[in-house]
Tab-separated table of C-alpha atoms in Angstrom:
chain	number	residue	atom	x	y	z
A	1	UNK	CA	6.242	10.434	-14.355
A	2	UNK	CA	9.560	8.887	-15.252
A	3	UNK	CA	10.038	5.694	-17.161
A	4	UNK	CA	12.779	3.162	-17.598
A	5	UNK	CA	14.494	3.563	-20.926
A	6	UNK	CA	15.355	-0.118	-21.376
A	7	UNK	CA	11.812	-1.358	-20.697
A	8	UNK	CA	12.832	-4.173	-18.311
A	9	UNK	CA	10.594	-4.784	-15.307
A	10	UNK	CA	11.400	-6.812	-12.219
A	11	UNK	CA	8.788	-8.200	-9.892
A	12	UNK	CA	9.411	-7.823	-6.166
A	13	UNK	CA	7.575	-10.373	-4.037
A	14	UNK	CA	6.680	-10.286	-0.361
A	15	UNK	CA	9.766	-11.713	1.363
A	16	UNK	CA	9.955	-14.090	4.278
A	17	UNK	CA	9.890	-11.702	7.236
A	18	UNK	CA	11.309	-14.295	9.602
A	19	UNK	CA	10.201	-16.609	12.412
A	20	UNK	CA	7.996	-18.753	10.195
A	21	UNK	CA	5.558	-15.995	9.281
A	22	UNK	CA	3.537	-16.980	6.225
A	23	UNK	CA	1.486	-13.854	5.513
A	24	UNK	CA	1.281	-10.134	6.107
A	25	UNK	CA	-1.416	-7.465	5.815
A	26	UNK	CA	-0.784	-4.325	3.796
A	27	UNK	CA	-1.165	-1.377	6.168
A	28	UNK	CA	0.046	1.530	4.055
A	29	UNK	CA	1.601	1.967	0.648
A	30	UNK	CA	4.633	4.252	0.730
A	31	UNK	CA	4.896	4.650	-3.058
A	32	UNK	CA	2.529	5.253	-5.956
A	33	UNK	CA	2.605	3.806	-9.456
A	34	UNK	CA	5.012	5.963	-11.438
A	35	UNK	CA	7.192	6.911	-8.466
A	36	UNK	CA	10.952	6.558	-8.806
A	37	UNK	CA	12.405	4.380	-6.042
A	38	UNK	CA	15.985	3.808	-4.989
A	39	UNK	CA	17.541	0.505	-4.009
A	40	UNK	CA	16.448	-0.485	-0.483
A	41	UNK	CA	13.802	2.249	-0.298
A	42	UNK	CA	10.757	1.145	1.762
A	43	UNK	CA	7.756	0.739	-0.528
A	44	UNK	CA	5.072	-0.661	1.767
A	45	UNK	CA	4.298	-1.006	5.449
A	46	UNK	CA	2.893	-4.393	6.412
A	47	UNK	CA	1.627	-5.913	9.629
A	48	UNK	CA	2.549	-9.467	10.475
A	49	UNK	CA	1.390	-11.507	13.413
A	50	UNK	CA	4.338	-10.098	15.338
A	51	UNK	CA	5.121	-6.559	14.248
A	52	UNK	CA	4.688	-3.677	11.816
A	53	UNK	CA	7.454	-3.772	9.222
A	54	UNK	CA	8.492	-1.414	6.442
A	55	UNK	CA	9.541	-3.574	3.494
A	56	UNK	CA	12.415	-2.210	1.385
A	57	UNK	CA	12.528	-2.917	-2.336
A	58	UNK	CA	15.861	-4.284	-3.551
A	59	UNK	CA	15.448	-2.737	-7.002
A	60	UNK	CA	15.870	0.838	-8.149
A	61	UNK	CA	13.694	2.271	-10.908
A	62	UNK	CA	10.102	3.245	-11.612
A	63	UNK	CA	7.158	1.550	-9.912
A	64	UNK	CA	4.931	0.203	-12.675
A	65	UNK	CA	2.466	-1.834	-10.595
A	66	UNK	CA	1.277	-2.390	-7.036
A	67	UNK	CA	-0.459	-5.583	-6.006
A	68	UNK	CA	-3.028	-5.418	-3.222
A	69	UNK	CA	-5.019	-2.657	-1.592
A	70	UNK	CA	-4.460	-1.498	1.972
A	71	UNK	CA	-5.988	-4.061	4.314
A	72	UNK	CA	-5.279	-6.975	1.963
A	73	UNK	CA	-3.526	-10.049	3.360
A	74	UNK	CA	-0.808	-11.448	1.117
A	75	UNK	CA	1.121	-14.697	1.502
A	76	UNK	CA	4.896	-14.790	1.475
A	77	UNK	CA	6.019	-14.972	-2.145
A	78	UNK	CA	3.058	-13.023	-3.547
A	79	UNK	CA	3.919	-10.066	-5.826
A	80	UNK	CA	4.145	-6.674	-4.114
A	81	UNK	CA	5.333	-4.322	-6.861
A	82	UNK	CA	6.952	-4.382	-10.261
A	83	UNK	CA	9.775	-1.955	-10.951
A	84	UNK	CA	11.033	-0.841	-14.353
A	85	UNK	CA	14.790	-0.796	-13.889
A	86	UNK	CA	17.488	0.905	-15.901
A	87	UNK	CA	18.249	4.526	-16.693
A	88	UNK	CA	15.391	6.844	-15.769
A	89	UNK	CA	14.381	9.576	-18.182
A	90	UNK	CA	13.158	12.928	-17.023
A	91	UNK	CA	9.468	12.889	-17.879
A	92	UNK	CA	6.813	10.861	-19.571
A	93	UNK	CA	4.550	7.971	-18.769
A	94	UNK	CA	5.844	4.908	-16.944
A	95	UNK	CA	5.290	2.741	-19.989
A	96	UNK	CA	7.745	0.632	-21.971
A	97	UNK	CA	7.614	-0.559	-25.548
A	98	UNK	CA	6.150	-3.993	-25.968
A	99	UNK	CA	2.873	-5.740	-25.293
A	100	UNK	CA	0.383	-4.167	-22.938
A	101	UNK	CA	0.320	-5.324	-19.367
A	102	UNK	CA	-2.731	-6.253	-17.330
A	103	UNK	CA	-3.979	-4.375	-14.349
A	104	UNK	CA	-2.634	-5.434	-10.948
A	105	UNK	CA	-4.652	-5.856	-7.825
A	106	UNK	CA	-3.476	-2.531	-6.502
A	107	UNK	CA	-4.622	-0.572	-9.482
A	108	UNK	CA	-1.282	-0.490	-11.281
A	109	UNK	CA	-0.088	-2.387	-14.297
A	110	UNK	CA	0.402	-6.067	-13.955
A	111	UNK	CA	3.012	-8.764	-14.368
A	112	UNK	CA	6.644	-8.123	-15.225
A	113	UNK	CA	7.664	-8.172	-18.885
A	114	UNK	CA	10.108	-10.692	-20.272
A	115	UNK	CA	13.277	-9.341	-21.899
A	116	UNK	CA	13.404	-9.365	-25.712
A	117	UNK	CA	14.388	-12.608	-27.322
A	118	UNK	CA	17.564	-11.147	-28.712
A	119	UNK	CA	18.768	-9.702	-25.457
A	120	UNK	CA	22.227	-10.702	-24.373
A	121	UNK	CA	22.425	-13.298	-21.586
A	122	UNK	CA	24.173	-10.821	-19.321
A	123	UNK	CA	21.229	-8.451	-19.563
A	124	UNK	CA	18.909	-11.216	-18.408
A	125	UNK	CA	20.683	-11.685	-15.079
A	126	UNK	CA	19.084	-10.625	-11.847
A	127	UNK	CA	19.616	-7.126	-10.551
A	128	UNK	CA	22.778	-6.371	-8.673
A	129	UNK	CA	22.524	-7.041	-4.966
A	130	UNK	CA	21.940	-4.542	-2.191
A	131	UNK	CA	22.941	-4.840	1.415
A	132	UNK	CA	19.471	-4.634	2.958
A	133	UNK	CA	18.382	-8.238	3.252
A	134	UNK	CA	15.387	-9.676	5.068
A	135	UNK	CA	15.076	-13.369	5.733
A	136	UNK	CA	14.707	-15.309	2.526
A	137	UNK	CA	15.482	-12.601	-0.020
A	138	UNK	CA	18.155	-10.234	-1.134
A	139	UNK	CA	18.109	-8.451	-4.406
A	140	UNK	CA	17.736	-11.611	-6.419
A	141	UNK	CA	14.219	-12.481	-7.477
A	142	UNK	CA	12.388	-14.824	-5.168
A	143	UNK	CA	11.566	-18.155	-6.785
A	144	UNK	CA	8.118	-18.236	-8.324
A	145	UNK	CA	5.505	-19.914	-6.196
A	146	UNK	CA	3.886	-22.792	-8.017
A	147	UNK	CA	0.184	-22.958	-7.434
A	148	UNK	CA	-2.237	-25.416	-8.889
A	149	UNK	CA	-4.905	-23.887	-11.134
A	150	UNK	CA	-8.126	-25.447	-10.009
A	151	UNK	CA	-10.919	-26.180	-12.487
A	152	UNK	CA	-14.321	-24.566	-12.179
A	153	UNK	CA	-16.509	-26.382	-9.707
A	154	UNK	CA	-20.192	-26.031	-8.815
A	155	UNK	CA	-21.031	-24.296	-5.594
A	156	UNK	CA	-21.886	-26.074	-2.377
A	157	UNK	CA	-25.574	-26.844	-2.104
A	158	UNK	CA	-27.525	-24.218	-0.236
A	159	UNK	CA	-24.777	-21.570	-0.164
A	160	UNK	CA	-25.291	-18.346	-2.068
A	161	UNK	CA	-22.493	-17.419	-4.444
A	162	UNK	CA	-20.129	-14.547	-5.037
A	163	UNK	CA	-17.335	-13.862	-7.442
A	164	UNK	CA	-13.659	-13.192	-6.910
A	165	UNK	CA	-12.812	-15.433	-3.999
A	166	UNK	CA	-16.305	-16.324	-2.909
A	167	UNK	CA	-18.406	-19.430	-3.117
A	168	UNK	CA	-19.665	-19.770	-6.663
A	169	UNK	CA	-23.401	-19.730	-7.074
A	170	UNK	CA	-25.524	-22.305	-8.831
A	171	UNK	CA	-27.529	-19.887	-10.956
A	172	UNK	CA	-28.374	-20.466	-14.648
A	173	UNK	CA	-25.394	-20.560	-16.984
A	174	UNK	CA	-25.406	-20.123	-20.734
A	175	UNK	CA	-24.030	-23.097	-22.637
A	176	UNK	CA	-23.143	-26.587	-21.450
A	177	UNK	CA	-22.083	-27.025	-17.838
A	178	UNK	CA	-18.793	-28.799	-17.286
A	179	UNK	CA	-18.711	-31.667	-14.849
A	180	UNK	CA	-16.698	-31.002	-11.702
A	181	UNK	CA	-13.201	-32.348	-11.981
A	182	UNK	CA	-11.538	-33.804	-8.881
A	183	UNK	CA	-8.699	-31.813	-7.338
A	184	UNK	CA	-5.855	-33.933	-6.079
A	185	UNK	CA	-3.820	-32.875	-3.073
A	186	UNK	CA	-4.572	-30.168	-0.517
A	187	UNK	CA	-6.332	-26.988	-1.534
A	188	UNK	CA	-3.963	-23.972	-1.299
A	189	UNK	CA	-4.851	-21.751	1.658
A	190	UNK	CA	-3.063	-18.735	3.088
A	191	UNK	CA	-2.245	-20.412	6.421
A	192	UNK	CA	-2.958	-23.542	8.461
A	193	UNK	CA	-5.289	-21.474	10.645
A	194	UNK	CA	-7.614	-20.971	7.706
A	195	UNK	CA	-7.602	-24.689	6.964
A	196	UNK	CA	-8.389	-25.424	10.612
A	197	UNK	CA	-11.224	-22.882	10.627
A	198	UNK	CA	-12.794	-24.615	7.647
A	199	UNK	CA	-12.309	-28.066	9.158
A	200	UNK	CA	-13.881	-27.053	12.486
A	201	UNK	CA	-16.976	-25.829	10.638
A	202	UNK	CA	-17.205	-28.802	8.233
A	203	UNK	CA	-16.582	-26.548	5.243
A	204	UNK	CA	-15.219	-28.200	2.097
A	205	UNK	CA	-12.451	-25.948	0.808
A	206	UNK	CA	-12.795	-27.513	-2.643
A	207	UNK	CA	-16.122	-25.707	-2.986
A	208	UNK	CA	-14.451	-22.287	-2.662
A	209	UNK	CA	-12.547	-20.139	-5.080
A	210	UNK	CA	-9.880	-18.116	-3.340
A	211	UNK	CA	-9.617	-14.368	-3.812
A	212	UNK	CA	-5.869	-14.401	-3.242
A	213	UNK	CA	-3.153	-14.678	-5.876
A	214	UNK	CA	-3.582	-17.722	-8.123
A	215	UNK	CA	-6.801	-18.676	-6.362
A	216	UNK	CA	-5.268	-18.777	-2.872
A	217	UNK	CA	-8.018	-19.111	-0.259
A	218	UNK	CA	-7.902	-16.352	2.370
A	219	UNK	CA	-9.512	-16.203	5.802
A	220	UNK	CA	-12.094	-13.757	4.454
A	221	UNK	CA	-13.182	-16.325	1.859
A	222	UNK	CA	-13.829	-18.972	4.524
A	223	UNK	CA	-15.617	-16.517	6.833
A	224	UNK	CA	-17.861	-15.334	3.986
A	225	UNK	CA	-18.758	-18.906	3.101
A	226	UNK	CA	-19.609	-19.677	6.724
A	227	UNK	CA	-21.815	-16.580	6.997
A	228	UNK	CA	-23.557	-17.473	3.761
A	229	UNK	CA	-24.176	-21.027	4.965
A	230	UNK	CA	-25.518	-19.744	8.296
A	231	UNK	CA	-27.873	-17.315	6.549
A	232	UNK	CA	-29.142	-20.109	4.278
A	233	UNK	CA	-29.730	-22.305	7.321
A	234	UNK	CA	-31.763	-19.587	9.024
A	235	UNK	CA	-33.908	-19.092	5.927
A	236	UNK	CA	-34.525	-22.837	5.680
A	237	UNK	CA	-35.505	-23.021	9.344
A	238	UNK	CA	-37.886	-20.088	8.934
A	239	UNK	CA	-39.566	-21.770	5.976
A	240	UNK	CA	-39.933	-25.059	7.842
A	241	UNK	CA	-41.359	-23.291	10.882
A	242	UNK	CA	-43.950	-21.519	8.743
A	243	UNK	CA	-45.070	-24.798	7.218
A	244	UNK	CA	-45.895	-26.413	10.586
A	245	UNK	CA	-49.622	-26.469	11.360
A	246	UNK	CA	-50.752	-25.201	14.749
A	247	UNK	CA	-51.900	-28.067	17.037
A	248	UNK	CA	-55.401	-28.366	18.387
A	249	UNK	CA	-56.190	-27.787	22.059
A	250	UNK	CA	-56.275	-31.497	22.907
A	251	UNK	CA	-52.835	-32.234	21.540
A	252	UNK	CA	-51.416	-29.076	23.063
A	253	UNK	CA	-52.821	-29.891	26.507
A	254	UNK	CA	-51.501	-33.439	26.302
A	255	UNK	CA	-48.009	-32.153	25.590
A	256	UNK	CA	-47.844	-33.955	22.274
A	257	UNK	CA	-46.703	-30.822	20.492
A	258	UNK	CA	-43.173	-29.533	20.892
A	259	UNK	CA	-42.694	-26.017	19.551
A	260	UNK	CA	-40.182	-25.407	16.800
A	261	UNK	CA	-38.545	-22.019	16.368
A	262	UNK	CA	-36.086	-20.578	13.931
A	263	UNK	CA	-32.406	-20.706	14.736
A	264	UNK	CA	-31.490	-17.658	16.843
A	265	UNK	CA	-29.490	-14.919	15.197
A	266	UNK	CA	-26.095	-14.249	16.702
A	267	UNK	CA	-26.120	-10.681	17.993
A	268	UNK	CA	-23.022	-8.542	18.459
A	269	UNK	CA	-19.961	-7.669	16.429
A	270	UNK	CA	-17.527	-10.266	15.124
A	271	UNK	CA	-13.855	-9.306	15.318
A	272	UNK	CA	-11.474	-11.480	13.275
A	273	UNK	CA	-8.657	-13.072	15.252
A	274	UNK	CA	-5.796	-11.886	13.088
A	275	UNK	CA	-2.588	-9.943	13.354
A	276	UNK	CA	-1.251	-9.516	16.879
A	277	UNK	CA	-4.543	-10.601	18.487
A	278	UNK	CA	-4.568	-13.815	16.464
A	279	UNK	CA	-0.922	-14.565	17.245
A	280	UNK	CA	-1.530	-14.030	20.960
A	281	UNK	CA	-4.589	-16.296	20.879
A	282	UNK	CA	-2.709	-19.075	19.110
A	283	UNK	CA	0.304	-18.887	21.392
A	284	UNK	CA	-1.678	-18.799	24.633
A	285	UNK	CA	-3.891	-21.669	23.477
A	286	UNK	CA	-0.831	-23.733	22.624
A	287	UNK	CA	0.693	-22.971	26.025
A	288	UNK	CA	-2.442	-24.139	27.805
A	289	UNK	CA	-2.552	-27.334	25.727
A	290	UNK	CA	1.085	-28.333	26.062
A	291	UNK	CA	2.430	-26.961	29.353
A	292	UNK	CA	1.359	-28.412	32.738
A	293	UNK	CA	1.792	-25.162	34.636
A	294	UNK	CA	1.539	-24.380	38.310
A	295	UNK	CA	1.662	-21.095	40.228
A	296	UNK	CA	3.038	-20.098	43.607
A	297	UNK	CA	3.052	-16.621	45.110
A	298	UNK	CA	4.310	-14.628	48.085
A	299	UNK	CA	3.888	-11.143	49.524
A	300	UNK	CA	7.076	-9.128	49.966
A	301	UNK	CA	7.979	-5.867	51.663
A	302	UNK	CA	9.375	-3.685	48.856
A	303	UNK	CA	10.066	-0.659	51.030
A	304	UNK	CA	13.857	-1.088	50.969
A	305	UNK	CA	13.896	-1.690	47.216
A	306	UNK	CA	11.987	1.550	46.649
A	307	UNK	CA	14.417	3.411	48.920
A	308	UNK	CA	17.389	1.924	47.098
A	309	UNK	CA	15.985	3.092	43.757
A	310	UNK	CA	15.397	6.588	45.153
A	311	UNK	CA	19.009	6.715	46.356
A	312	UNK	CA	20.299	5.541	42.968
A	313	UNK	CA	18.356	8.214	41.117
A	314	UNK	CA	19.433	10.931	43.576
A	315	UNK	CA	23.115	10.292	42.848
A	316	UNK	CA	22.918	11.647	39.288
A	317	UNK	CA	23.180	9.927	35.925
A	318	UNK	CA	20.433	8.116	34.040
A	319	UNK	CA	17.394	7.301	36.124
A	320	UNK	CA	16.956	3.628	36.990
A	321	UNK	CA	13.519	2.133	36.391
A	322	UNK	CA	11.833	-0.217	38.813
A	323	UNK	CA	11.361	-2.878	36.127
A	324	UNK	CA	15.117	-2.787	35.483
A	325	UNK	CA	15.813	-3.579	39.152
A	326	UNK	CA	13.274	-6.406	39.050
A	327	UNK	CA	14.910	-7.718	35.875
A	328	UNK	CA	18.316	-7.643	37.565
A	329	UNK	CA	16.846	-9.645	40.433
A	330	UNK	CA	15.381	-12.132	37.926
A	331	UNK	CA	18.694	-12.754	36.208
A	332	UNK	CA	20.420	-13.291	39.555
A	333	UNK	CA	17.709	-15.758	40.591
A	334	UNK	CA	17.975	-17.649	37.289
A	335	UNK	CA	21.713	-18.019	37.847
A	336	UNK	CA	20.890	-19.821	41.113
A	337	UNK	CA	17.964	-21.792	39.677
A	338	UNK	CA	18.853	-22.468	36.008
A	339	UNK	CA	16.095	-25.062	35.677
A	340	UNK	CA	13.653	-22.206	35.088
A	341	UNK	CA	15.664	-20.789	32.182
A	342	UNK	CA	14.939	-23.734	29.948
A	343	UNK	CA	12.582	-25.212	27.416
A	344	UNK	CA	11.188	-28.676	26.707
A	345	UNK	CA	11.966	-30.515	23.482
A	346	UNK	CA	8.869	-32.681	23.289
A	347	UNK	CA	10.030	-34.699	20.279
A	348	UNK	CA	13.350	-35.645	21.867
A	349	UNK	CA	11.791	-35.802	25.364
A	350	UNK	CA	14.566	-33.610	26.716
A	351	UNK	CA	14.793	-30.514	28.884
A	352	UNK	CA	17.087	-27.945	27.264
A	353	UNK	CA	18.733	-25.667	29.818
A	354	UNK	CA	19.769	-22.401	28.219
A	355	UNK	CA	23.052	-20.649	28.949
A	356	UNK	CA	21.904	-17.115	28.162
A	357	UNK	CA	18.963	-15.165	29.566
A	358	UNK	CA	16.859	-13.369	26.969
A	359	UNK	CA	14.308	-11.647	29.152
A	360	UNK	CA	10.871	-10.920	27.734
A	361	UNK	CA	8.570	-8.372	29.326
A	362	UNK	CA	4.864	-7.934	28.723
A	363	UNK	CA	3.913	-4.596	27.154
A	364	UNK	CA	0.363	-3.470	26.423
A	365	UNK	CA	0.006	-1.425	23.233
A	366	UNK	CA	-2.820	-0.096	21.077
A	367	UNK	CA	-2.340	-3.156	18.842
A	368	UNK	CA	-2.571	-5.586	21.766
A	369	UNK	CA	-0.221	-7.404	24.097
A	370	UNK	CA	3.338	-7.858	22.891
A	371	UNK	CA	6.396	-9.330	24.609
A	372	UNK	CA	9.617	-7.606	23.512
A	373	UNK	CA	12.826	-9.419	24.415
A	374	UNK	CA	15.933	-7.946	26.084
A	375	UNK	CA	18.842	-9.922	24.661
A	376	UNK	CA	21.528	-11.128	27.075
A	377	UNK	CA	19.805	-9.559	30.053
A	378	UNK	CA	22.155	-11.450	32.395
A	379	UNK	CA	25.092	-9.426	31.034
A	380	UNK	CA	23.491	-5.981	31.556
A	381	UNK	CA	23.572	-3.776	34.621
A	382	UNK	CA	20.650	-1.718	35.905
A	383	UNK	CA	21.466	1.245	33.649
A	384	UNK	CA	21.788	-0.955	30.571
A	385	UNK	CA	18.530	-2.723	31.369
A	386	UNK	CA	16.744	0.604	31.887
A	387	UNK	CA	17.910	1.891	28.520
A	388	UNK	CA	16.914	-1.285	26.672
A	389	UNK	CA	13.494	-1.444	28.338
A	390	UNK	CA	12.888	2.174	27.329
A	391	UNK	CA	13.958	1.557	23.719
A	392	UNK	CA	11.794	-1.535	23.283
A	393	UNK	CA	8.793	0.024	25.012
A	394	UNK	CA	8.903	3.067	22.748
A	395	UNK	CA	9.268	0.858	19.672
A	396	UNK	CA	6.304	-1.255	20.825
A	397	UNK	CA	4.045	1.774	21.265
A	398	UNK	CA	5.068	3.124	17.866
A	399	UNK	CA	4.571	-0.256	16.193
A	400	UNK	CA	8.222	-0.431	15.108
A	401	UNK	CA	9.215	-3.704	16.753
A	402	UNK	CA	10.805	-6.183	14.398
A	403	UNK	CA	10.143	-9.937	14.516
A	404	UNK	CA	13.601	-10.302	16.039
A	405	UNK	CA	12.590	-8.000	18.923
A	406	UNK	CA	9.629	-10.246	19.742
A	407	UNK	CA	11.125	-13.720	19.595
A	408	UNK	CA	13.768	-15.824	21.264
A	409	UNK	CA	12.848	-15.121	24.891
A	410	UNK	CA	13.841	-17.625	27.587
A	411	UNK	CA	12.015	-16.129	30.612
A	412	UNK	CA	9.309	-13.468	30.954
A	413	UNK	CA	8.787	-10.705	33.518
A	414	UNK	CA	5.152	-9.601	33.697
A	415	UNK	CA	4.593	-6.348	35.606
A	416	UNK	CA	0.804	-6.403	35.731
A	417	UNK	CA	0.878	-4.042	38.707
A	418	UNK	CA	0.717	-1.160	36.233
A	419	UNK	CA	-2.936	-2.112	35.733
A	420	UNK	CA	-3.650	-1.591	39.429
A	421	UNK	CA	-4.037	-5.272	40.355
A	422	UNK	CA	-2.322	-7.241	43.100
A	423	UNK	CA	-2.045	-10.749	41.704
A	424	UNK	CA	-2.485	-12.969	38.674
A	425	UNK	CA	-1.885	-16.483	37.408
A	426	UNK	CA	-0.386	-15.675	34.008
A	427	UNK	CA	-0.092	-18.088	31.112
A	428	UNK	CA	3.482	-19.074	30.295
A	429	UNK	CA	4.888	-17.613	27.097
A	430	UNK	CA	5.409	-20.829	25.110
A	431	UNK	CA	8.009	-22.374	24.725
A	432	UNK	CA	9.503	-20.825	27.852
A	433	UNK	CA	9.350	-22.585	31.203
A	434	UNK	CA	8.403	-19.818	33.644
A	435	UNK	CA	7.079	-16.298	34.138
A	436	UNK	CA	7.459	-13.981	37.116
A	437	UNK	CA	4.462	-11.768	37.833
A	438	UNK	CA	4.693	-8.541	39.832
A	439	UNK	CA	1.615	-6.851	41.297
A	440	UNK	CA	1.147	-3.265	42.350
A	441	UNK	CA	3.236	-1.872	45.220
A	442	UNK	CA	0.875	-0.324	47.789
A	443	UNK	CA	1.063	0.734	51.442
A	444	UNK	CA	-0.177	-2.033	53.743
A	445	UNK	CA	0.055	-2.941	57.418
A	446	UNK	CA	3.152	-5.107	57.918
A	447	UNK	CA	5.032	-6.473	60.883
A	448	UNK	CA	8.513	-4.951	60.630
A	449	UNK	CA	11.167	-5.670	63.264
A	450	UNK	CA	8.516	-6.921	65.664
A	451	UNK	CA	6.224	-3.936	65.324
A	452	UNK	CA	3.236	-3.161	63.178
A	453	UNK	CA	4.084	-0.571	60.517
A	454	UNK	CA	2.853	0.692	57.170
A	455	UNK	CA	5.152	-0.691	54.496
A	456	UNK	CA	5.233	-0.830	50.674
A	457	UNK	CA	3.997	-4.358	49.914
A	458	UNK	CA	3.981	-6.233	46.612
A	459	UNK	CA	2.660	-9.643	45.639
A	460	UNK	CA	5.000	-11.797	43.531
A	461	UNK	CA	3.832	-14.858	41.609
A	462	UNK	CA	5.732	-17.486	39.667
A	463	UNK	CA	4.025	-19.635	37.051
A	464	UNK	CA	6.269	-22.498	35.978
A	465	UNK	CA	6.309	-25.586	33.778
A	466	UNK	CA	6.100	-28.540	36.161
A	467	UNK	CA	7.989	-30.694	33.676
A	468	UNK	CA	11.246	-28.797	34.180
A	469	UNK	CA	11.243	-28.705	37.988
A	470	UNK	CA	9.306	-29.481	41.130
A	471	UNK	CA	7.768	-27.119	43.637
A	472	UNK	CA	10.938	-26.936	45.742
A	473	UNK	CA	12.901	-25.332	42.916
A	474	UNK	CA	10.080	-22.942	42.030
A	475	UNK	CA	9.606	-21.997	45.676
A	476	UNK	CA	13.347	-21.452	46.107
A	477	UNK	CA	13.439	-19.151	43.088
A	478	UNK	CA	10.472	-17.107	44.272
A	479	UNK	CA	11.811	-16.893	47.830
A	480	UNK	CA	15.169	-15.613	46.568
A	481	UNK	CA	13.412	-12.958	44.460
A	482	UNK	CA	11.352	-11.899	47.488
A	483	UNK	CA	14.500	-11.725	49.671
A	484	UNK	CA	16.174	-9.435	47.118
A	485	UNK	CA	13.092	-7.222	46.992
A	486	UNK	CA	13.014	-6.979	50.787
A	487	UNK	CA	16.792	-6.664	51.201
A	488	UNK	CA	18.441	-5.398	48.002
A	489	UNK	CA	21.846	-5.870	49.614
A	490	UNK	CA	21.388	-9.622	48.992
A	491	UNK	CA	22.133	-8.858	45.349
A	492	UNK	CA	25.638	-7.710	46.263
A	493	UNK	CA	26.623	-11.356	46.734
A	494	UNK	CA	26.114	-11.972	43.001
A	495	UNK	CA	27.549	-8.726	41.589
């Protein structure tokens, strides 16, 4: 194992990964304590609410500590690794002269050392910058997060205790017991969702000790406390039920006795709403709360569109996907009905019509539903759209989408026909104003040119925000899309 000859260590903290993300879960460590890393070398793979991200370290040197095991959630600004920087010797232990360091959460050595008192000011400057910058950090050290150190408090009555981020028990303690000191201000939690979870279950966060850095309360801490409280409640109910005397026959026949039973146990498996699943749940719930949506739909004969695609692919060159043709139809329709490419600024009470179309499309992956975004879809032709759809789809399946790939959409295309269904009333992808849904294309009886024939029929649906337009605009948009599906030559007017 190599070591840094000058003994200086720099602490690299979890950076802001963009789009307001406040936490990330460690999926896989890419380095071990003692490994030599180069500037901008990825050291850990984390999962945010939006994507899997490899985080590069802006320092070069020897890894002297890792903070957090795989599966641990860390807030933005929490330490990830410490790196001993400077010239690297050939062999030896990754230890520097000076006081011993504590053990980090990941099993490595702990906090970064301070430079010697006599060190020149120039040597105390931050490491030289690299070019690989995520939001909120470069190669300079992130500012230290100030967290209040909370005094010891007694546990909540009736809740069994645990150490290291759990509710403290009320068992016997040697020596005098300190009185609980009041904590002013809000208790530090990893995200507002955790605070809301506690509030919805009437749980006092001041009775918990967080297992995160500096006592930060994590979701797991709140969930453990709730389970402990529920278990205590069940035991109390069982004891009360056992203490009730059985009634005599007269009172039972008169109906004077009402049976009391223990609280039922909740069967089944609990799956935490976190990561992609949690982000989807929050976004869909917000959409339902804030957007007064409505849906209209129409059946369309897609036979000519399918023939046009076959002819395109028979002429040579890259194959054109069906979703790319539908996307091209969408962008043409939005040019005619720009009200649907907009968003609502609720604070200003204004509708913001957007000049560019960033087209999102729903993609189902092993990690859940994601909506990658094709930037400037209105400026791409069918070949360009096909290539971008393929790139984003592959990245989604491999878990390589960045937060930038998943945000900023202005309109969404939802091809739920791949699941073998005809129709749906999808939930709008907040804060967008509309979503076009496309069902499966199947042979059906259809009146074509006055005669009954078997044609390739698809159901199209449009869910829209009724604040940005009325039904006439939404119906006009959907009718234009259906006309282009039935007669692709209609698109030639806008090319």
